[in-house]
Short mmCIF file of C-alpha atoms in Angstrom, two decimals:
data_model
loop_
_atom_site.label_atom_id
_atom_site.label_comp_id
_atom_site.label_asym_id
_atom_site.label_seq_id
_atom_site.Cartn_x
_atom_site.Cartn_y
_atom_site.Cartn_z
CA MET A 1 34.79 -32.42 1.92
CA ARG A 2 37.49 -29.95 0.86
CA VAL A 3 39.58 -31.92 -1.82
CA PHE A 4 42.96 -31.01 -3.22
CA VAL A 5 43.35 -32.44 -6.73
CA THR A 6 46.59 -32.70 -8.77
CA GLY A 7 46.10 -33.17 -12.46
CA ALA A 8 42.79 -31.32 -12.23
CA SER A 9 42.75 -30.03 -15.77
CA GLY A 10 43.55 -33.33 -17.49
CA TRP A 11 41.24 -35.74 -19.37
CA VAL A 12 40.46 -37.84 -16.31
CA GLY A 13 41.14 -35.08 -13.70
CA SER A 14 38.63 -32.64 -15.20
CA ALA A 15 35.88 -35.36 -15.11
CA VAL A 16 36.92 -36.05 -11.38
CA VAL A 17 36.65 -32.44 -10.35
CA SER A 18 33.26 -32.07 -12.14
CA GLY A 19 31.91 -35.24 -10.21
CA LEU A 20 33.25 -34.08 -6.92
CA LEU A 21 31.57 -30.62 -7.34
CA SER A 22 28.31 -32.10 -8.40
CA ALA A 23 28.37 -34.31 -5.23
CA GLY A 24 28.79 -31.26 -3.03
CA HIS A 25 32.46 -31.31 -2.25
CA SER A 26 34.62 -28.23 -2.57
CA VAL A 27 37.71 -28.55 -4.79
CA VAL A 28 41.14 -26.95 -5.15
CA GLY A 29 42.91 -27.92 -8.27
CA LEU A 30 46.67 -27.69 -8.88
CA ALA A 31 47.45 -25.71 -12.22
CA ARG A 32 50.95 -25.44 -13.61
CA SER A 33 50.00 -23.21 -16.57
CA GLU A 34 47.58 -20.44 -17.43
CA ARG A 35 45.69 -22.95 -19.76
CA SER A 36 45.31 -25.44 -16.87
CA ALA A 37 44.25 -22.73 -14.46
CA SER A 38 41.61 -21.66 -16.93
CA VAL A 39 40.28 -25.13 -17.26
CA VAL A 40 40.17 -25.61 -13.52
CA ALA A 41 38.37 -22.43 -12.94
CA SER A 42 35.90 -23.00 -15.67
CA LEU A 43 34.79 -26.19 -13.93
CA GLY A 44 34.05 -24.25 -10.79
CA ALA A 45 37.03 -25.29 -8.70
CA GLN A 46 39.42 -22.97 -6.84
CA VAL A 47 42.94 -22.83 -8.47
CA ARG A 48 46.23 -23.25 -6.74
CA ARG A 49 49.18 -22.47 -9.01
CA GLY A 50 52.07 -25.02 -8.92
CA SER A 51 53.71 -28.02 -10.36
CA LEU A 52 54.79 -31.47 -9.15
CA ASP A 53 58.29 -29.82 -8.55
CA ASP A 54 56.72 -27.12 -6.36
CA LEU A 55 56.79 -29.21 -3.08
CA ASP A 56 55.77 -26.32 -0.96
CA SER A 57 52.56 -25.81 -2.98
CA LEU A 58 51.73 -29.51 -2.72
CA ARG A 59 52.38 -29.53 1.03
CA SER A 60 50.29 -26.47 1.56
CA GLY A 61 47.37 -27.69 -0.64
CA ALA A 62 47.33 -31.09 0.97
CA ALA A 63 47.65 -29.67 4.55
CA SER A 64 44.56 -27.39 4.05
CA ALA A 65 42.48 -30.28 2.58
CA GLU A 66 40.24 -32.92 4.03
CA GLY A 67 41.37 -35.36 1.25
CA VAL A 68 43.73 -35.51 -1.69
CA LEU A 69 43.48 -37.00 -5.17
CA HIS A 70 46.89 -37.15 -6.90
CA LEU A 71 46.36 -37.74 -10.65
CA ALA A 72 49.31 -35.68 -12.04
CA PHE A 73 52.25 -37.10 -13.91
CA ASP A 74 54.75 -35.10 -15.89
CA HIS A 75 54.37 -36.65 -19.34
CA ASP A 76 56.25 -33.81 -20.98
CA VAL A 77 59.34 -34.93 -19.15
CA ALA A 78 58.65 -38.65 -19.42
CA PHE A 79 58.17 -38.66 -23.22
CA SER A 80 61.20 -36.60 -24.04
CA GLY A 81 63.52 -39.38 -22.68
CA GLY A 82 63.02 -38.60 -18.94
CA PHE A 83 60.58 -41.31 -17.75
CA ASP A 84 62.78 -42.24 -14.74
CA SER A 85 63.09 -38.54 -13.86
CA ALA A 86 59.36 -38.11 -14.11
CA SER A 87 58.82 -41.12 -11.98
CA ARG A 88 61.17 -39.75 -9.31
CA ALA A 89 59.25 -36.51 -9.38
CA GLU A 90 56.02 -38.50 -8.88
CA ARG A 91 57.53 -40.27 -5.89
CA ARG A 92 58.64 -37.07 -4.26
CA ALA A 93 55.21 -35.60 -4.77
CA ILE A 94 53.51 -38.70 -3.21
CA GLU A 95 55.95 -38.50 -0.22
CA THR A 96 55.30 -34.82 0.23
CA LEU A 97 51.49 -35.11 0.12
CA GLY A 98 51.69 -38.07 2.54
CA ALA A 99 53.88 -36.05 5.04
CA ALA A 100 51.24 -33.35 4.98
CA LEU A 101 48.59 -35.77 5.88
CA GLU A 102 50.49 -37.87 8.40
CA GLY A 103 48.64 -38.92 11.46
CA SER A 104 45.42 -37.54 10.25
CA GLY A 105 43.64 -40.50 8.68
CA ARG A 106 42.64 -38.32 5.87
CA PRO A 107 42.40 -39.95 2.36
CA LEU A 108 45.07 -39.70 -0.29
CA VAL A 109 44.12 -41.38 -3.68
CA VAL A 110 47.01 -41.91 -6.08
CA ALA A 111 46.43 -42.69 -9.75
CA SER A 112 48.55 -45.40 -11.40
CA VAL A 113 48.32 -47.75 -14.47
CA THR A 114 47.64 -51.46 -15.12
CA GLY A 115 49.99 -51.41 -18.20
CA GLY A 116 52.99 -52.94 -16.56
CA LEU A 117 51.16 -56.05 -15.22
CA PRO A 118 52.36 -59.32 -16.74
CA SER A 119 50.96 -59.89 -20.27
CA GLY A 120 49.14 -62.93 -21.60
CA ARG A 121 46.78 -63.34 -18.68
CA VAL A 122 44.20 -61.30 -16.72
CA GLY A 123 45.69 -58.83 -14.30
CA TYR A 124 44.20 -58.61 -10.84
CA GLU A 125 44.40 -55.89 -8.13
CA GLN A 126 46.74 -57.97 -5.97
CA ASP A 127 49.19 -58.69 -8.85
CA ALA A 128 52.66 -57.29 -8.93
CA PRO A 129 54.14 -55.82 -12.21
CA ASP A 130 56.61 -57.46 -14.50
CA PRO A 131 59.86 -56.12 -13.10
CA ALA A 132 61.42 -55.78 -16.60
CA HIS A 133 58.56 -53.60 -17.82
CA PRO A 134 59.43 -50.00 -18.34
CA LEU A 135 56.49 -48.99 -16.09
CA ALA A 136 57.65 -51.04 -13.11
CA VAL A 137 58.97 -47.86 -11.49
CA ARG A 138 55.43 -46.48 -11.29
CA PHE A 139 54.42 -49.62 -9.34
CA ARG A 140 57.11 -48.97 -6.88
CA ASN A 141 55.60 -45.57 -6.42
CA GLU A 142 52.33 -47.40 -5.64
CA GLN A 143 54.17 -49.01 -2.81
CA VAL A 144 55.25 -45.74 -1.56
CA ALA A 145 51.64 -44.53 -1.42
CA THR A 146 50.13 -47.63 0.26
CA SER A 147 52.89 -47.78 2.85
CA LEU A 148 51.68 -44.41 4.06
CA ARG A 149 49.00 -46.25 5.97
CA GLU A 150 51.48 -47.05 8.53
CA ARG A 151 51.87 -43.37 9.13
CA GLY A 152 48.19 -42.68 9.65
CA VAL A 153 47.33 -41.69 6.06
CA GLY A 154 44.29 -43.15 4.34
CA ALA A 155 46.24 -43.83 1.13
CA CYS A 156 45.04 -46.13 -1.68
CA VAL A 157 45.76 -46.59 -5.42
CA VAL A 158 43.58 -46.47 -8.47
CA ARG A 159 45.02 -48.18 -11.53
CA LEU A 160 43.76 -46.92 -14.81
CA PRO A 161 43.80 -48.97 -18.07
CA PRO A 162 45.69 -47.84 -21.16
CA THR A 163 42.47 -46.71 -22.77
CA VAL A 164 40.25 -44.16 -20.93
CA HIS A 165 37.81 -43.48 -23.70
CA GLY A 166 34.82 -41.01 -24.33
CA PRO A 167 34.10 -37.98 -26.58
CA GLY A 168 37.23 -35.90 -26.87
CA ASP A 169 39.60 -38.89 -26.19
CA PRO A 170 43.07 -37.48 -26.56
CA SER A 171 45.00 -40.89 -26.47
CA PRO A 172 47.03 -41.73 -29.36
CA PHE A 173 46.10 -45.45 -29.43
CA LEU A 174 42.75 -45.43 -31.07
CA ARG A 175 43.28 -42.36 -33.14
CA THR A 176 46.41 -43.89 -34.60
CA LEU A 177 44.52 -47.02 -35.64
CA ILE A 178 41.78 -44.84 -37.14
CA ASP A 179 44.35 -42.80 -38.99
CA HIS A 180 46.06 -45.89 -40.43
CA ALA A 181 42.55 -47.32 -41.41
CA ARG A 182 41.57 -43.95 -43.09
CA SER A 183 44.89 -43.65 -45.02
CA SER A 184 45.19 -47.37 -46.15
CA GLY A 185 41.45 -48.06 -46.87
CA PHE A 186 41.25 -51.00 -44.42
CA SER A 187 41.16 -51.43 -40.71
CA GLY A 188 43.99 -53.85 -39.75
CA TYR A 189 44.61 -56.19 -36.85
CA ILE A 190 47.66 -58.42 -36.26
CA GLY A 191 47.48 -62.15 -36.82
CA ASP A 192 44.15 -63.57 -35.42
CA GLY A 193 43.44 -60.43 -33.47
CA ARG A 194 42.65 -62.41 -30.35
CA ASN A 195 45.01 -60.50 -27.97
CA ARG A 196 42.99 -58.35 -25.55
CA TRP A 197 42.90 -54.62 -24.50
CA PRO A 198 41.23 -53.26 -21.29
CA ALA A 199 39.33 -49.86 -21.11
CA VAL A 200 37.10 -47.79 -19.21
CA HIS A 201 34.93 -44.73 -19.93
CA ARG A 202 36.30 -41.45 -18.51
CA LEU A 203 33.19 -40.79 -16.49
CA ASP A 204 33.15 -44.30 -14.92
CA ALA A 205 36.90 -43.79 -14.03
CA ALA A 206 35.98 -40.47 -12.42
CA ALA A 207 33.19 -42.06 -10.39
CA LEU A 208 35.74 -44.63 -9.09
CA PHE A 209 38.11 -41.91 -7.84
CA GLN A 210 35.29 -40.38 -6.02
CA LEU A 211 34.30 -43.62 -4.38
CA ALA A 212 38.01 -44.29 -3.41
CA LEU A 213 38.12 -40.98 -1.78
CA GLU A 214 35.02 -41.39 0.23
CA ARG A 215 35.12 -45.13 1.13
CA ALA A 216 38.23 -47.09 0.20
CA PRO A 217 40.26 -48.51 3.01
CA ALA A 218 43.80 -47.55 3.57
CA GLY A 219 46.21 -49.62 1.44
CA ALA A 220 43.67 -50.67 -1.19
CA ILE A 221 44.65 -51.20 -4.79
CA LEU A 222 41.69 -50.62 -7.15
CA HIS A 223 41.23 -51.16 -10.87
CA ALA A 224 39.19 -48.79 -12.92
CA ILE A 225 38.36 -51.37 -15.56
CA ASP A 226 35.02 -51.80 -17.43
CA ASP A 227 36.03 -53.84 -20.37
CA GLU A 228 38.22 -56.60 -19.06
CA GLY A 229 39.74 -57.41 -22.47
CA VAL A 230 38.29 -56.44 -25.82
CA THR A 231 40.03 -58.25 -28.74
CA THR A 232 41.96 -56.23 -31.13
CA ARG A 233 39.98 -57.86 -33.97
CA GLU A 234 36.82 -56.50 -32.50
CA ILE A 235 38.48 -52.98 -32.25
CA ALA A 236 39.54 -53.28 -35.95
CA GLU A 237 36.11 -54.38 -37.04
CA THR A 238 34.43 -51.46 -35.14
CA ILE A 239 36.82 -48.93 -36.71
CA GLY A 240 36.01 -50.59 -40.09
CA ARG A 241 32.41 -50.00 -39.61
CA GLY A 242 32.95 -46.50 -38.53
CA LEU A 243 35.01 -45.73 -41.62
CA LYS A 244 33.12 -48.04 -43.97
CA VAL A 245 36.24 -49.96 -44.79
CA PRO A 246 36.93 -53.69 -44.40
CA ALA A 247 38.80 -55.28 -41.41
CA VAL A 248 41.93 -57.08 -42.55
CA SER A 249 44.33 -59.43 -40.79
CA ILE A 250 47.94 -58.45 -41.15
CA ALA A 251 50.70 -60.97 -40.74
CA GLU A 252 53.06 -60.46 -37.81
CA ASP A 253 56.02 -60.10 -40.11
CA ASP A 254 54.26 -57.27 -42.04
CA ALA A 255 52.74 -55.53 -39.08
CA HIS A 256 55.50 -53.04 -38.40
CA ASP A 257 55.64 -51.88 -42.02
CA HIS A 258 51.89 -50.90 -41.72
CA PHE A 259 51.43 -49.85 -38.09
CA GLY A 260 55.00 -48.48 -37.30
CA VAL A 261 55.40 -47.37 -33.63
CA VAL A 262 52.00 -48.64 -32.56
CA THR A 263 52.90 -52.27 -33.61
CA HIS A 264 54.28 -53.65 -30.29
CA VAL A 265 51.52 -52.19 -28.14
CA TYR A 266 48.72 -53.24 -30.60
CA ALA A 267 50.03 -56.86 -30.44
CA SER A 268 50.08 -56.81 -26.71
CA ASP A 269 47.65 -59.08 -24.59
CA ILE A 270 47.02 -57.23 -21.45
CA PRO A 271 43.56 -57.88 -20.10
CA ALA A 272 42.72 -56.73 -16.48
CA SER A 273 39.97 -57.35 -14.01
CA SER A 274 38.15 -55.07 -11.60
CA ALA A 275 36.08 -57.81 -9.73
CA ALA A 276 37.63 -57.20 -6.36
CA THR A 277 37.22 -53.43 -6.86
CA ARG A 278 33.45 -53.78 -7.56
CA GLU A 279 32.98 -56.09 -4.64
CA LEU A 280 34.83 -53.86 -2.28
CA LEU A 281 33.25 -50.45 -3.16
CA GLY A 282 30.16 -51.43 -5.19
CA TRP A 283 31.48 -49.56 -8.26
CA GLN A 284 29.47 -50.32 -11.37
CA PRO A 285 30.41 -48.76 -14.71
CA ARG A 286 27.39 -47.11 -16.24
CA GLU A 287 28.68 -45.53 -19.50
CA ALA A 288 29.25 -47.01 -22.87
CA GLY A 289 31.90 -49.72 -23.18
CA LEU A 290 34.82 -49.39 -25.57
CA LEU A 291 33.14 -50.95 -28.76
CA ALA A 292 29.92 -49.00 -28.22
CA ASP A 293 31.75 -45.74 -27.67
CA LEU A 294 34.18 -46.36 -30.60
CA ALA A 295 31.00 -46.88 -32.95
CA GLN A 296 30.06 -43.19 -32.34
CA ASP A 297 30.74 -40.49 -34.77
CA HIS A 298 32.95 -38.53 -32.45
CA TYR A 299 36.00 -40.78 -33.14
CA TYR A 300 35.62 -40.25 -36.99
CA ALA A 301 34.65 -36.56 -37.27
CA ASP A 302 38.19 -35.18 -37.11
CA ALA A 303 39.93 -35.67 -40.45
CA THR A 304 43.31 -34.31 -39.11
CA PRO A 305 45.82 -36.95 -38.78
CA PRO A 306 45.84 -37.69 -34.92
CA THR A 307 49.41 -38.95 -34.69
CA GLN A 308 51.31 -35.67 -35.53
CA LYS A 309 52.10 -34.75 -31.89
CA HIS A 310 53.58 -38.14 -31.31
CA GLU A 311 55.82 -38.27 -34.44
CA HIS A 312 58.94 -37.27 -32.43
CA LEU A 313 58.54 -40.40 -30.26
CA ASN A 314 60.47 -43.54 -30.91
CA GLU A 315 58.77 -46.92 -30.61
CA LEU A 316 59.52 -47.51 -26.85
CA GLU A 317 58.42 -44.04 -26.03
CA PHE A 318 55.19 -44.33 -27.97
CA ASN A 319 54.40 -47.61 -26.39
CA VAL A 320 54.92 -46.21 -22.88
CA CYS A 321 52.87 -43.16 -23.87
CA VAL A 322 49.90 -45.39 -24.94
CA ILE A 323 50.09 -47.72 -21.91
CA ASP A 324 50.82 -45.00 -19.39
CA GLY A 325 48.34 -42.36 -20.66
CA ASP A 326 48.41 -39.36 -22.96
CA PRO A 327 50.33 -36.27 -22.04
CA ALA A 328 47.02 -34.34 -22.13
CA ASP A 329 45.80 -36.61 -19.16
CA HIS A 330 47.91 -35.05 -16.42
CA GLU A 331 48.55 -31.31 -16.80
#
């Protein structure tokens, strides 16, 4: 299958491209910069230059493909105070890709997030987001995508958890916690640390995108979730063992003084399930889970403070950044 991929040079996208090529598909990756083009070419894929605002390039790329994977989202705009603007650009891109595929039955797989689902309980594939959540606009874009089945497009959605981990993980969440533990001499968690955090390995997420492209029915909502809900105490204890420092509970009233902008998201309870996805497609994660991966040396080898590139963000922007994915994920 000839596949057009947006976000092809990103953290998840590059793994998706590699998996598709290994499976015998041919891939054309959208690249908005020389750096992105170099990454796409090094993977063995063809390069199409353009951005999410270049609708002609999107239209042409989709029209000449047998399937489309849309993983791109403009985080540079989103995290400089333009999240709504970036979300509108995402909607235009989905509409443009859908129009190019209209009436063909060809697949269009759109990446989304689980982060806006209601907190305090397990989120399922059929669940709607919390309408008050800052990410609710992205769920409305999901509806744009799945409605394309009425126009003869095999469109479906894959929701990613806030942590997609693995060697080279660019996300600010885990690295911020490690940075705080390294500088303070202890690995903290808030209160009893029983709040839960979902995750998936990058390669397992990539495998689900490929399955969705090849087999998912039109209109499906899929969850790329391996760990349904790892407690933040377990995360802190694992980081503590990695740095050889104790894990310590921090009272809720004192948490912001210690964790700063990561406080709100670290206190979130946002587990999510992939049971329906596994039953539908037979997807089975095979890579290390979050705690097993977090125990590896690659998370502790870099002594450079990992939060520097996020210091300009306020607390809301940082929280959306963590839950919606790192800017490096969607170039």
